[in-house]
Every structure is written in C-alpha cells, then in structure tokens.
Amino acid sequence: MSSTQTTVQLGHRFADALPELSVPWQADEAPDPRLLALDEGVAAGLGLDPAWLRSPSGLAFLTGTQVPDGARPVAQGYAGHQFGNYSPRLGDGRALLLGDLAGLDLHLKGSGRTPWSRGGDGLAVVGPMLREFVVSTAMHALGIPTTRSLAVVATGRTVQRETPQPGAVLARTASSHLRVGSFQLVRATEDVDLLRRLADHAIAAHVPAAADADNPALALYEHVVAVQADLLARWMLVGFVHGVMNTDNMTISGETIDYGPCAFLDAHDADTVFSSIDSGGRYRYGNQPLAAQWNLARLAEALLPLIHEDPEQAIPTAVAVLETFLPRYEVAWAAGMRAKLGLREDADPALVTDLQALLDANHPDHTGFFRALGAAARGDAEPARRLVLDLAGFDAWAARWLAAGPDADAMDRVNPVYVPRNHLVEEALDAATAGDLGPVERLVEVLRRPFDERPDLARYAEPGPAGTYVTYCGT
Ligand code: AMP
Ligand code: MG
C-alpha cells in the first residue's frame, strides 16, 4: 500500500458471528481498473484517504482484487420472495462483503461469480453501477436512509449484456446487509439456535436496547416495522419508486438498498411503474406501502419461533405488531405532507388529504409542484397553477391552505428542487458508458444540494419529455 494509507483494518463481525451464512470468497481480476466515481465524504467516514483510493493499490482495494492483510471477504447467503415467489437460495450472486470498517459494512457489487450466481455472470456494468452511485447519493442528500456509494471502478473487462458493455464494480457501505431474506433463509433451516444468533446479531447492530426487552425478537420486529414505516413514508413523499421490493431487497436497518430499476416520479401517478420486469405493477408507486407490509409479514413468519415457542401465541403477537405498520406509515406520511405544505401540527388534516386527491386527479410533476407551492406561499401561485388542470379545485384548496399560514422557508427546506430526473440520469449514464464522465459528475454535484436552488441549474429542475420511462433491472 502507498505511504498515504498504511493500514486498513477490516473487521469481520458478520462472518465471525454467523459463519453458516456466508462463504469465504474472492473477487475476479479487474484487468484495467479505472476510477469513475468516488464519494470523498463516504471515504472520510471510513477513515480512507481519497488520494490512496485513487492510486493503483486503492483501486485494487475498491475492486477486491487485493485485500488488506487479514481481510477475509465473504459472499453472503440469503433467501427471498421475488415478485411474490419464494427463492430458497439467493445470496450474493455478484457481490462480496469485504468486511466492516468504522462500524459499516463495506460491500462490492459486480466482483465476479460466487456459489450463489446461478445462471448469472457475477458481473455488473458501468451504467447501472453509476446509477446506484447517483441515486443513492441523491437519496442521502435528501435525508432518506440509504446504503452509501463509496466508488465505482471500471474493470476494463467487457461484459455481455444485450450489447457488449464496459464492466464495473461498485463499492458501497451499509450499516449492515441483513435483509428480510436473511431471516427467511435461516428460518427455512429450522435451526432455532442459528435464528436466535441472527436475531441477536441484528439487535446488536440496529437496536441494542432490544437485548434487554422482555421479548428481544419481538422488540427487533417492532423496530423493523417502525423504521420501514418511516422509510416508506419518505419514499412516497419524495416520489421515489424502488422498483424491485423483493424481500431480499428490504433491509433490517431501514436503509434503502439495491438500486436497480428505481426512478423518481415525473408526473404524480399512483400507478407509475418504471421497471421493465414488473409487468403486473406489483411494485408500482402507490403500492409500495402495501408491498412493504407484505414483506414485513414474511419477516414475522421467519421470527415466529423466537417470538414464542407456541405458534398459537406467537402468531397473534406478531400480527399485532404487523398491524401497526400502516397506521405508523400514515402518521409519518401525514407529518411529512404537513412539512411539505409548511403547515403546523394542528393544521386541518383535510388540507393534506384534499391535496392528495388533487395530485391523484391532476398528475402534476411531483417534484416541481411541491417546490412551486413554496412560491405560492410567498404570493405567486402561478408556477403551481400551471401544473394542474383543475384550476377551480386548486384555487379553492389553495385559499384554505394559505389561510392556514404556510411557512415558505420551511417548505423550501423539505421540497427538493433537484432529484435524479430520469432523462438526466439516462443522459449522464449514456455519456459515461461512452467515456465522458462530465455529465455524471455535474449531476452528482447538483444532487448533493437538492434544496438549494441555483438559477444557472434550471435545466436540472425541469421535467423530462412526456412519455413512459422504462428502466431495466440493474444487471
Ligand atoms: P437483485 O434483485 O438485483 O438485488 O438481485 C437478485 C439476485 O440475483 C441476487 O441474489 C443477486 O446477487 C443475483 N444477481 C443479479 N445479477 C446477477 C449477475 N449478473 N450474476 C449473478 N447473480 C446476479
Ligand atoms: Mg438485491
């Protein structure tokens, strides 16, 4: 290693605590590694020197081809329901957990085949890995819990997709990579001792206070229900569509994970589906809270033997907690809507529900409309009015809302000007795939300050061309 970074001491808390759930593994060679993106803030949080990460030994670290002394990378196993169908054997088919650093899991995506690759090539390509970098960076800047992207490195390898594509590895961090599917995998083994160790590990990582609860597994479950209710509310408020909410893509931590065919709403429409593989619309925008609840029911099933040894008692106990999910979600969403509308807590709740009805009927640009309401709160309703068809309905609502005295400055702190709009992301990724990183770099810089309107960046705030946007799974 270079003189700037003499030691990287990776821990192995997951592999050590739960050796049954992973296999020691190593990354494929990267013939000609080239850094495409680096988040220096994430690097600093890990105690990693950006100058070293840019050096040849740093790139070898970021692609997993040269691991620090004592590091023991593993591929993790998990199960999961994919679009409602149970797959008993998923796992890191193209990923590696390098270890943990500064309390965070450091994970690589696109690092080669593993025992869980099934028919896949274990690889990833530049476009989708930069998409995860761009969108996860935006989500963090928006204040939404998420895994973070440390870096994207092109490997110099050509990967066969529909057309040949440049290969890449993403390095990301998470507070853990435990998923609903991790519990499903262990539950299926009927090894209650292993299940307890997994729950204890999750508790230590995410909700230490639960260790002292009367029923730690139930306290863990309550925690996951609570953090997911909060996360789903944040997604819905900002107009984020995850696209592939399978149980293996839902964390125990409450962090957004696995940015595949995800996208932000242009026009507000509950039926929006971006993913090419979601033909039934299971994970459409308006269905996300119910999809999350469904996943949490699967988590409850996996935890039942820990909640009570008698299923007759375990089931109603878990169901009672599951039933708190939607009410919790509604409370978090309504509070978020009040904030977006600059309203105090005691404001008439109908202001929120009536606006939601207006959005559902008028399909305005989601991000643009809420930001324009800030101008309306300052006396200029035209930017918002321009986005709706039902002017009489809007005016009637706006009169009631303005009478409640919305706080425009507070609104501007929660309604972003800039989100990763689909046409901007596509344009930037196409340029990067063709070798020009400029558009991705500029887009990331814009998205790092989503609430801070900059007049020279007007094009980043504009809606894309009308039409149906489709994303393809991040392969
Ligand atoms: P996802 O829904 O994208 O998170 O991935 C679902 C499963 O497919 C996970 O187990 C991945 O590791 C696996 N997978 C996705 N792409 C590939 C690939 N190119 N090669 C091997 N496994 C993959
Ligand atoms: Mg996944």
Short mmCIF file of C-alpha atoms in Angstrom, two decimals, residues 6-449:
data_model
loop_
_atom_site.label_atom_id
_atom_site.label_comp_id
_atom_site.label_asym_id
_atom_site.label_seq_id
_atom_site.Cartn_x
_atom_site.Cartn_y
_atom_site.Cartn_z
CA THR A 6 -0.58 2.16 5.51
CA THR A 7 -3.27 0.08 7.16
CA VAL A 8 -6.89 -0.72 6.54
CA GLN A 9 -8.13 -2.88 9.35
CA LEU A 10 -11.29 -4.61 8.27
CA GLY A 11 -13.46 -6.30 10.88
CA HIS A 12 -15.50 -9.41 10.14
CA ARG A 13 -18.40 -9.15 12.53
CA PHE A 14 -20.91 -10.81 10.18
CA ALA A 15 -18.67 -13.66 9.05
CA ASP A 16 -17.48 -14.29 12.61
CA ALA A 17 -20.92 -14.23 14.23
CA LEU A 18 -22.72 -16.21 11.54
CA PRO A 19 -20.22 -18.35 9.63
CA GLU A 20 -23.09 -20.56 8.41
CA LEU A 21 -24.48 -17.67 6.35
CA SER A 22 -21.52 -16.92 4.14
CA VAL A 23 -18.61 -18.48 2.29
CA PRO A 24 -15.09 -17.08 2.10
CA TRP A 25 -14.67 -15.83 -1.44
CA GLN A 26 -12.56 -13.59 -3.61
CA ALA A 27 -13.12 -11.11 -6.36
CA ASP A 28 -12.39 -11.67 -10.04
CA GLU A 29 -9.46 -9.89 -11.62
CA ALA A 30 -10.03 -6.39 -12.96
CA PRO A 31 -7.64 -6.19 -15.93
CA ASP A 32 -7.54 -2.39 -16.27
CA PRO A 33 -9.17 -0.64 -13.30
CA ARG A 34 -10.14 2.99 -13.73
CA LEU A 35 -11.91 5.14 -11.14
CA LEU A 36 -15.21 6.53 -12.42
CA ALA A 37 -16.69 8.00 -9.25
CA LEU A 38 -15.59 8.48 -5.65
CA ASP A 39 -17.51 9.97 -2.73
CA GLU A 40 -14.84 11.61 -0.61
CA GLY A 41 -17.30 12.15 2.22
CA VAL A 42 -18.03 8.44 2.42
CA ALA A 43 -14.28 7.74 2.22
CA ALA A 44 -13.64 10.14 5.11
CA GLY A 45 -16.33 8.43 7.19
CA LEU A 46 -14.48 5.15 6.70
CA GLY A 47 -11.12 6.71 7.52
CA LEU A 48 -9.89 6.08 3.98
CA ASP A 49 -7.61 8.55 2.24
CA PRO A 50 -9.11 9.61 -1.12
CA ALA A 51 -5.62 10.06 -2.61
CA TRP A 52 -4.81 6.46 -1.72
CA LEU A 53 -8.15 5.21 -3.09
CA ARG A 54 -7.23 6.81 -6.43
CA SER A 55 -3.84 5.05 -6.51
CA PRO A 56 -3.29 1.61 -8.06
CA SER A 57 -3.39 -0.09 -4.66
CA GLY A 58 -6.54 1.87 -3.79
CA LEU A 59 -8.21 0.68 -6.99
CA ALA A 60 -7.16 -2.88 -6.22
CA PHE A 61 -8.84 -2.47 -2.82
CA LEU A 62 -12.00 -0.99 -4.36
CA THR A 63 -12.32 -3.90 -6.79
CA GLY A 64 -11.46 -6.51 -4.18
CA THR A 65 -8.53 -7.80 -6.20
CA GLN A 66 -6.05 -7.00 -3.45
CA VAL A 67 -7.41 -7.12 0.06
CA PRO A 68 -5.69 -5.71 3.16
CA ASP A 69 -3.71 -8.09 5.35
CA GLY A 70 -6.04 -10.19 7.43
CA ALA A 71 -9.13 -9.39 5.37
CA ARG A 72 -11.49 -12.27 4.75
CA PRO A 73 -14.09 -11.32 2.14
CA VAL A 74 -17.24 -13.42 2.03
CA ALA A 75 -20.26 -13.89 -0.18
CA GLN A 76 -23.42 -13.79 1.91
CA GLY A 77 -26.33 -16.16 1.61
CA TYR A 78 -29.97 -15.16 1.87
CA ALA A 79 -33.34 -16.28 0.55
CA GLY A 80 -36.25 -14.16 -0.55
CA HIS A 81 -39.57 -13.69 -2.22
CA GLN A 82 -39.08 -12.27 -5.71
CA PHE A 83 -42.32 -10.79 -7.05
CA GLY A 84 -44.15 -12.96 -4.55
CA ASN A 85 -42.39 -16.23 -5.38
CA TYR A 86 -40.10 -17.78 -2.83
CA SER A 87 -36.50 -18.48 -3.83
CA PRO A 88 -34.79 -20.52 -1.13
CA ARG A 89 -31.32 -19.84 -2.47
CA LEU A 90 -30.45 -16.29 -3.43
CA GLY A 91 -27.37 -14.69 -1.90
CA ASP A 92 -24.56 -12.51 -3.19
CA GLY A 93 -24.52 -13.77 -6.77
CA ARG A 94 -22.25 -10.96 -7.86
CA ALA A 95 -21.22 -9.30 -4.64
CA LEU A 96 -18.75 -9.62 -1.80
CA LEU A 97 -18.71 -8.36 1.75
CA LEU A 98 -15.12 -7.19 2.22
CA GLY A 99 -15.66 -6.70 5.94
CA ASP A 100 -16.57 -3.86 8.22
CA LEU A 101 -14.85 -0.56 8.76
CA ALA A 102 -15.82 2.27 11.11
CA GLY A 103 -18.99 0.39 12.02
CA LEU A 104 -20.12 0.00 8.40
CA ASP A 105 -20.25 -2.99 6.08
CA LEU A 106 -18.07 -2.47 3.02
CA HIS A 107 -19.55 -4.37 0.12
CA LEU A 108 -18.66 -4.79 -3.55
CA LYS A 109 -21.13 -5.34 -6.34
CA GLY A 110 -20.04 -6.76 -9.69
CA SER A 111 -16.99 -8.59 -8.32
CA GLY A 112 -17.48 -11.91 -10.11
CA ARG A 113 -19.25 -15.22 -9.80
CA THR A 114 -19.90 -16.82 -6.42
CA PRO A 115 -21.63 -20.02 -5.27
CA TRP A 116 -24.90 -18.02 -5.50
CA SER A 117 -24.54 -16.86 -9.08
CA ARG A 118 -26.98 -19.41 -10.51
CA GLY A 119 -27.05 -18.63 -14.25
CA GLY A 120 -25.57 -15.14 -13.89
CA ASP A 121 -22.10 -13.98 -14.83
CA GLY A 122 -21.45 -12.34 -11.47
CA LEU A 123 -20.64 -9.06 -13.15
CA ALA A 124 -22.02 -5.56 -13.33
CA VAL A 125 -21.67 -2.81 -15.90
CA VAL A 126 -20.88 0.88 -15.80
CA GLY A 127 -24.39 2.29 -16.38
CA PRO A 128 -26.26 0.51 -13.56
CA MET A 129 -23.40 0.89 -11.07
CA LEU A 130 -23.18 4.63 -11.73
CA ARG A 131 -26.98 4.74 -11.46
CA GLU A 132 -26.71 3.32 -7.93
CA PHE A 133 -23.95 5.85 -7.17
CA VAL A 134 -26.04 8.78 -8.46
CA VAL A 135 -29.37 7.79 -6.93
CA SER A 136 -28.03 6.67 -3.55
CA THR A 137 -26.03 9.91 -3.29
CA ALA A 138 -29.20 11.87 -4.05
CA MET A 139 -31.21 9.87 -1.52
CA HIS A 140 -28.67 10.58 1.20
CA ALA A 141 -28.67 14.29 0.37
CA LEU A 142 -32.47 14.22 0.56
CA GLY A 143 -32.19 12.88 4.10
CA ILE A 144 -33.51 9.42 3.26
CA PRO A 145 -31.86 6.42 4.95
CA THR A 146 -29.81 4.53 2.38
CA THR A 147 -26.74 2.49 1.71
CA ARG A 148 -23.99 4.83 0.52
CA SER A 149 -21.84 4.59 -2.57
CA LEU A 150 -18.12 4.87 -1.97
CA ALA A 151 -16.84 4.37 -5.52
CA VAL A 152 -17.43 2.97 -8.95
CA VAL A 153 -14.43 1.48 -10.72
CA ALA A 154 -14.48 0.35 -14.35
CA THR A 155 -12.76 -3.03 -14.51
CA GLY A 156 -11.51 -2.87 -18.10
CA ARG A 157 -13.45 -6.03 -18.85
CA THR A 158 -16.19 -6.21 -21.46
CA VAL A 159 -19.43 -7.71 -20.18
CA GLN A 160 -22.02 -9.20 -22.46
CA ARG A 161 -25.50 -7.76 -21.97
CA GLU A 162 -27.94 -7.02 -24.82
CA THR A 163 -24.92 -5.26 -26.27
CA PRO A 164 -21.32 -5.51 -25.01
CA GLN A 165 -20.88 -3.13 -22.06
CA PRO A 166 -17.93 -1.89 -20.00
CA GLY A 167 -17.73 -3.78 -16.70
CA ALA A 168 -17.65 -2.03 -13.32
CA VAL A 169 -17.55 -2.68 -9.60
CA LEU A 170 -19.47 -0.56 -7.10
CA ALA A 171 -18.15 -0.26 -3.55
CA ARG A 172 -20.87 0.65 -1.09
CA THR A 173 -21.45 0.87 2.62
CA ALA A 174 -24.42 -0.07 4.77
CA SER A 175 -25.00 -0.24 8.49
CA SER A 176 -25.47 -3.94 7.71
CA HIS A 177 -26.54 -6.08 4.81
CA LEU A 178 -29.10 -8.01 6.85
CA ARG A 179 -32.32 -8.34 4.92
CA VAL A 180 -35.73 -9.87 5.45
CA GLY A 181 -34.37 -12.63 3.20
CA SER A 182 -31.51 -13.33 5.64
CA PHE A 183 -34.11 -14.35 8.23
CA GLN A 184 -36.10 -16.31 5.67
CA LEU A 185 -33.00 -18.35 4.80
CA VAL A 186 -32.34 -19.26 8.41
CA ARG A 187 -35.99 -19.92 9.25
CA ALA A 188 -36.10 -22.47 6.42
CA THR A 189 -33.25 -24.44 8.05
CA GLU A 190 -35.42 -24.89 11.19
CA ASP A 191 -32.29 -24.22 13.22
CA VAL A 192 -33.74 -22.09 16.02
CA ASP A 193 -30.35 -21.59 17.62
CA LEU A 194 -28.98 -20.08 14.40
CA LEU A 195 -32.12 -17.97 14.08
CA ARG A 196 -31.52 -16.65 17.59
CA ARG A 197 -27.90 -15.83 16.79
CA LEU A 198 -29.01 -13.98 13.67
CA ALA A 199 -31.59 -12.02 15.66
CA ASP A 200 -29.00 -11.24 18.35
CA HIS A 201 -26.61 -10.02 15.67
CA ALA A 202 -29.30 -7.79 14.16
CA ILE A 203 -30.22 -6.45 17.60
CA ALA A 204 -26.61 -5.62 18.42
CA ALA A 205 -26.25 -3.83 15.08
CA HIS A 206 -29.53 -1.95 14.89
CA VAL A 207 -31.47 -1.86 18.13
CA PRO A 208 -29.21 -2.65 21.10
CA ALA A 209 -31.93 -1.71 23.59
CA ALA A 210 -33.99 -4.67 22.38
CA ALA A 211 -31.46 -7.01 24.02
CA ASP A 212 -32.91 -6.02 27.40
CA ALA A 213 -36.55 -6.26 26.33
CA ASP A 214 -38.82 -9.00 27.72
CA ASN A 215 -39.07 -10.39 24.23
CA PRO A 216 -35.99 -9.32 22.24
CA ALA A 217 -37.14 -10.86 18.94
CA LEU A 218 -40.46 -9.05 19.20
CA ALA A 219 -38.65 -5.82 20.03
CA LEU A 220 -36.46 -6.34 16.96
CA TYR A 221 -39.55 -6.88 14.86
CA GLU A 222 -41.20 -3.74 16.25
CA HIS A 223 -38.07 -1.82 15.35
CA VAL A 224 -38.01 -3.06 11.76
CA VAL A 225 -41.72 -2.27 11.37
CA ALA A 226 -41.09 1.25 12.69
CA VAL A 227 -38.05 2.05 10.55
CA GLN A 228 -39.65 0.64 7.42
CA ALA A 229 -42.84 2.66 8.03
CA ASP A 230 -40.69 5.77 8.25
CA LEU A 231 -38.66 4.82 5.16
CA LEU A 232 -41.74 4.11 3.05
CA ALA A 233 -43.24 7.44 4.04
CA ARG A 234 -40.07 9.20 2.92
CA TRP A 235 -40.06 7.36 -0.41
CA MET A 236 -43.68 8.28 -1.06
CA LEU A 237 -43.21 11.91 -0.07
CA VAL A 238 -40.28 12.41 -2.41
CA GLY A 239 -41.81 10.34 -5.22
CA PHE A 240 -39.26 7.51 -5.21
CA VAL A 241 -40.15 4.19 -6.83
CA HIS A 242 -37.80 1.41 -5.75
CA GLY A 243 -38.95 -0.94 -8.47
CA VAL A 244 -37.92 -4.30 -7.01
CA MET A 245 -39.10 -4.52 -3.42
CA ASN A 246 -38.39 -8.23 -3.07
CA THR A 247 -37.78 -9.45 0.47
CA ASP A 248 -34.08 -9.82 -0.28
CA ASN A 249 -34.01 -6.10 -1.09
CA MET A 250 -35.57 -4.96 2.20
CA THR A 251 -33.14 -4.21 4.99
CA ILE A 252 -33.46 -4.80 8.72
CA SER A 253 -31.75 -1.42 9.26
CA GLY A 254 -34.41 0.61 7.42
CA GLU A 255 -31.91 1.73 4.78
CA THR A 256 -32.88 1.82 1.12
CA ILE A 257 -30.88 -0.90 -0.63
CA ASP A 258 -30.23 -2.22 -4.14
CA TYR A 259 -30.87 0.47 -6.65
CA GLY A 260 -31.89 -1.42 -9.76
CA PRO A 261 -34.82 -0.29 -11.87
CA CYS A 262 -35.58 2.57 -9.47
CA ALA A 263 -36.68 6.04 -10.54
CA PHE A 264 -38.33 9.23 -9.32
CA LEU A 265 -41.82 10.22 -10.39
CA ASP A 266 -42.15 12.79 -13.08
CA ALA A 267 -45.96 13.19 -13.21
CA HIS A 268 -47.59 12.23 -9.93
CA ASP A 269 -49.43 8.98 -10.60
CA ALA A 270 -50.06 6.15 -8.15
CA ASP A 271 -49.90 3.61 -10.98
CA THR A 272 -46.40 4.53 -12.08
CA VAL A 273 -44.21 1.51 -12.88
CA PHE A 274 -40.73 2.07 -14.28
CA SER A 275 -39.30 -1.43 -14.16
CA SER A 276 -39.42 -3.44 -17.36
CA ILE A 277 -39.76 -6.68 -15.37
CA ASP A 278 -42.67 -5.53 -13.17
CA SER A 279 -45.36 -6.28 -15.72
CA GLY A 280 -48.05 -6.79 -13.06
CA GLY A 281 -47.28 -3.49 -11.36
CA ARG A 282 -46.67 -5.21 -8.03
CA TYR A 283 -44.15 -2.54 -7.05
CA ARG A 284 -45.91 0.47 -8.59
CA TYR A 285 -45.53 3.78 -6.78
CA GLY A 286 -48.87 3.67 -4.97
CA ASN A 287 -48.49 0.05 -3.91
CA GLN A 288 -45.15 0.41 -2.13
CA PRO A 289 -46.53 0.69 1.41
CA LEU A 290 -48.57 -2.48 0.90
CA ALA A 291 -45.58 -4.26 -0.65
CA ALA A 292 -43.54 -3.32 2.42
CA GLN A 293 -46.27 -4.62 4.71
CA TRP A 294 -46.32 -7.89 2.77
CA ASN A 295 -42.55 -8.21 3.21
CA LEU A 296 -42.86 -7.49 6.92
CA ALA A 297 -45.38 -10.32 7.18
CA ARG A 298 -42.70 -12.60 5.75
CA LEU A 299 -40.26 -11.32 8.37
CA ALA A 300 -42.81 -12.07 11.08
CA GLU A 301 -43.15 -15.64 9.81
CA ALA A 302 -39.40 -16.06 9.94
CA LEU A 303 -39.20 -14.73 13.52
CA LEU A 304 -42.16 -16.68 14.95
CA PRO A 305 -40.13 -19.40 16.75
CA LEU A 306 -38.25 -16.69 18.64
CA ILE A 307 -41.33 -14.66 19.47
CA HIS A 308 -42.95 -17.55 21.30
CA GLU A 309 -42.31 -21.28 21.29
CA ASP A 310 -46.06 -21.90 20.97
CA PRO A 311 -47.20 -20.81 17.49
CA GLU A 312 -50.72 -20.25 18.86
CA GLN A 313 -49.25 -17.43 20.90
CA ALA A 314 -46.50 -16.31 18.55
CA ILE A 315 -48.80 -15.61 15.60
CA PRO A 316 -51.25 -13.16 17.23
CA THR A 317 -48.37 -11.44 19.00
CA ALA A 318 -46.54 -10.84 15.72
CA VAL A 319 -49.72 -9.91 13.85
CA ALA A 320 -50.49 -7.24 16.44
CA VAL A 321 -47.15 -5.61 15.66
CA LEU A 322 -47.56 -6.04 11.90
CA GLU A 323 -50.89 -4.26 12.19
CA THR A 324 -49.11 -1.18 13.49
CA PHE A 325 -47.25 -0.78 10.19
CA LEU A 326 -49.89 1.01 8.13
CA PRO A 327 -51.02 3.33 10.95
CA ARG A 328 -47.37 4.21 11.62
CA TYR A 329 -46.82 4.78 7.94
CA GLU A 330 -49.90 7.02 7.74
CA VAL A 331 -48.73 9.11 10.69
CA ALA A 332 -45.24 9.53 9.22
CA TRP A 333 -46.62 10.34 5.78
CA ALA A 334 -49.12 12.89 7.10
CA ALA A 335 -46.41 14.58 9.17
CA GLY A 336 -44.19 14.68 6.09
CA MET A 337 -47.01 16.14 3.99
CA ARG A 338 -47.66 18.83 6.60
CA ALA A 339 -43.96 19.71 6.42
CA LYS A 340 -44.07 19.81 2.61
CA LEU A 341 -47.04 22.17 2.88
CA GLY A 342 -45.39 24.32 5.54
CA LEU A 343 -48.19 23.59 7.99
CA ARG A 344 -48.17 23.32 11.75
CA GLU A 345 -49.09 20.11 13.50
CA ASP A 346 -52.57 21.35 14.42
CA ALA A 347 -53.49 22.22 10.81
CA ASP A 348 -56.70 20.79 9.38
CA PRO A 349 -55.81 17.22 8.22
CA ALA A 350 -58.17 17.69 5.25
CA LEU A 351 -55.65 20.11 3.74
CA VAL A 352 -53.34 17.13 3.26
CA THR A 353 -55.92 14.60 2.07
CA ASP A 354 -57.59 17.08 -0.28
CA LEU A 355 -54.25 17.99 -1.83
CA GLN A 356 -53.50 14.30 -2.30
CA ALA A 357 -56.80 13.95 -4.18
CA LEU A 358 -55.81 16.91 -6.36
CA LEU A 359 -52.45 15.30 -7.12
CA ASP A 360 -54.11 11.99 -8.00
CA ALA A 361 -56.56 13.69 -10.35
CA ASN A 362 -54.21 16.22 -11.98
CA HIS A 363 -50.89 14.35 -12.26
CA PRO A 364 -48.64 17.41 -11.93
CA ASP A 365 -44.88 17.00 -11.98
CA HIS A 366 -44.35 15.71 -8.42
CA THR A 367 -41.12 17.49 -7.53
CA GLY A 368 -41.90 20.67 -9.45
CA PHE A 369 -45.37 21.03 -7.96
CA PHE A 370 -44.31 20.87 -4.32
CA ARG A 371 -41.45 23.27 -4.92
CA ALA A 372 -43.81 25.64 -6.74
CA LEU A 373 -46.06 25.63 -3.68
CA GLY A 374 -43.25 27.46 -1.90
CA ALA A 375 -43.68 30.31 -4.38
CA ALA A 376 -47.45 30.13 -3.85
CA ALA A 377 -46.91 30.51 -0.11
CA ARG A 378 -44.99 33.72 -0.94
CA GLY A 379 -47.87 35.06 -3.02
CA ASP A 380 -47.17 33.75 -6.54
CA ALA A 381 -49.45 30.80 -7.22
CA GLU A 382 -48.88 30.78 -10.99
CA PRO A 383 -45.96 28.30 -11.10
CA ALA A 384 -48.10 25.73 -9.24
CA ARG A 385 -51.32 26.57 -11.11
CA ARG A 386 -49.58 25.98 -14.43
CA LEU A 387 -49.08 22.33 -13.45
CA VAL A 388 -52.74 21.46 -12.78
CA LEU A 389 -55.81 21.20 -14.99
CA ASP A 390 -58.48 21.65 -12.35
CA LEU A 391 -57.81 25.33 -11.64
CA ALA A 392 -61.00 25.88 -9.68
CA GLY A 393 -60.21 22.88 -7.48
CA PHE A 394 -56.66 24.09 -6.95
CA ASP A 395 -57.70 27.66 -6.18
CA ALA A 396 -60.29 26.53 -3.66
CA TRP A 397 -57.75 24.32 -1.93
CA ALA A 398 -55.01 26.97 -2.08
CA ALA A 399 -57.26 29.58 -0.46
CA ARG A 400 -57.86 27.30 2.52
CA TRP A 401 -54.17 26.38 2.67
CA LEU A 402 -52.95 29.98 2.51
CA ALA A 403 -55.38 30.88 5.28
CA ALA A 404 -53.50 28.39 7.49
CA GLY A 405 -50.34 30.49 7.07
CA PRO A 406 -47.81 28.13 5.45
CA ASP A 407 -44.15 28.76 6.22
CA ALA A 408 -42.48 29.12 2.79
CA ASP A 409 -38.90 28.96 4.06
CA ALA A 410 -39.62 25.75 5.95
CA MET A 411 -41.17 24.32 2.76
CA ASP A 412 -38.04 25.07 0.77
CA ARG A 413 -36.03 23.06 3.24
CA VAL A 414 -38.04 19.88 2.60
CA ASN A 415 -39.25 20.18 -1.01
CA PRO A 416 -36.26 19.49 -3.27
CA VAL A 417 -35.58 21.45 -6.42
CA TYR A 418 -33.33 18.73 -7.78
CA VAL A 419 -33.94 14.99 -7.84
CA PRO A 420 -32.34 12.45 -10.19
CA ARG A 421 -34.80 13.01 -13.00
CA ASN A 422 -34.98 10.10 -15.39
CA HIS A 423 -33.93 11.93 -18.53
CA LEU A 424 -30.95 13.49 -16.74
CA VAL A 425 -29.83 10.16 -15.28
CA GLU A 426 -30.16 8.43 -18.64
CA GLU A 427 -28.27 11.19 -20.45
CA ALA A 428 -25.46 11.12 -17.88
CA LEU A 429 -25.16 7.32 -17.85
CA ASP A 430 -25.11 7.11 -21.64
CA ALA A 431 -22.31 9.67 -21.73
CA ALA A 432 -20.36 7.79 -19.04
CA THR A 433 -20.75 4.48 -20.86
CA ALA A 434 -19.35 6.20 -23.95
CA GLY A 435 -16.41 7.50 -21.91
CA ASP A 436 -17.49 11.03 -20.90
CA LEU A 437 -17.84 11.34 -17.12
CA GLY A 438 -18.64 15.07 -17.18
CA PRO A 439 -22.45 14.79 -17.10
CA VAL A 440 -22.40 12.29 -14.20
CA GLU A 441 -20.01 14.46 -12.22
CA ARG A 442 -22.11 17.59 -12.78
CA LEU A 443 -25.35 15.74 -11.96
CA VAL A 444 -23.93 14.38 -8.70
CA GLU A 445 -22.77 17.86 -7.70
CA VAL A 446 -26.26 19.24 -8.32
CA LEU A 447 -27.91 16.41 -6.38
CA ARG A 448 -25.67 16.84 -3.36
CA ARG A 449 -27.57 20.08 -2.53
#
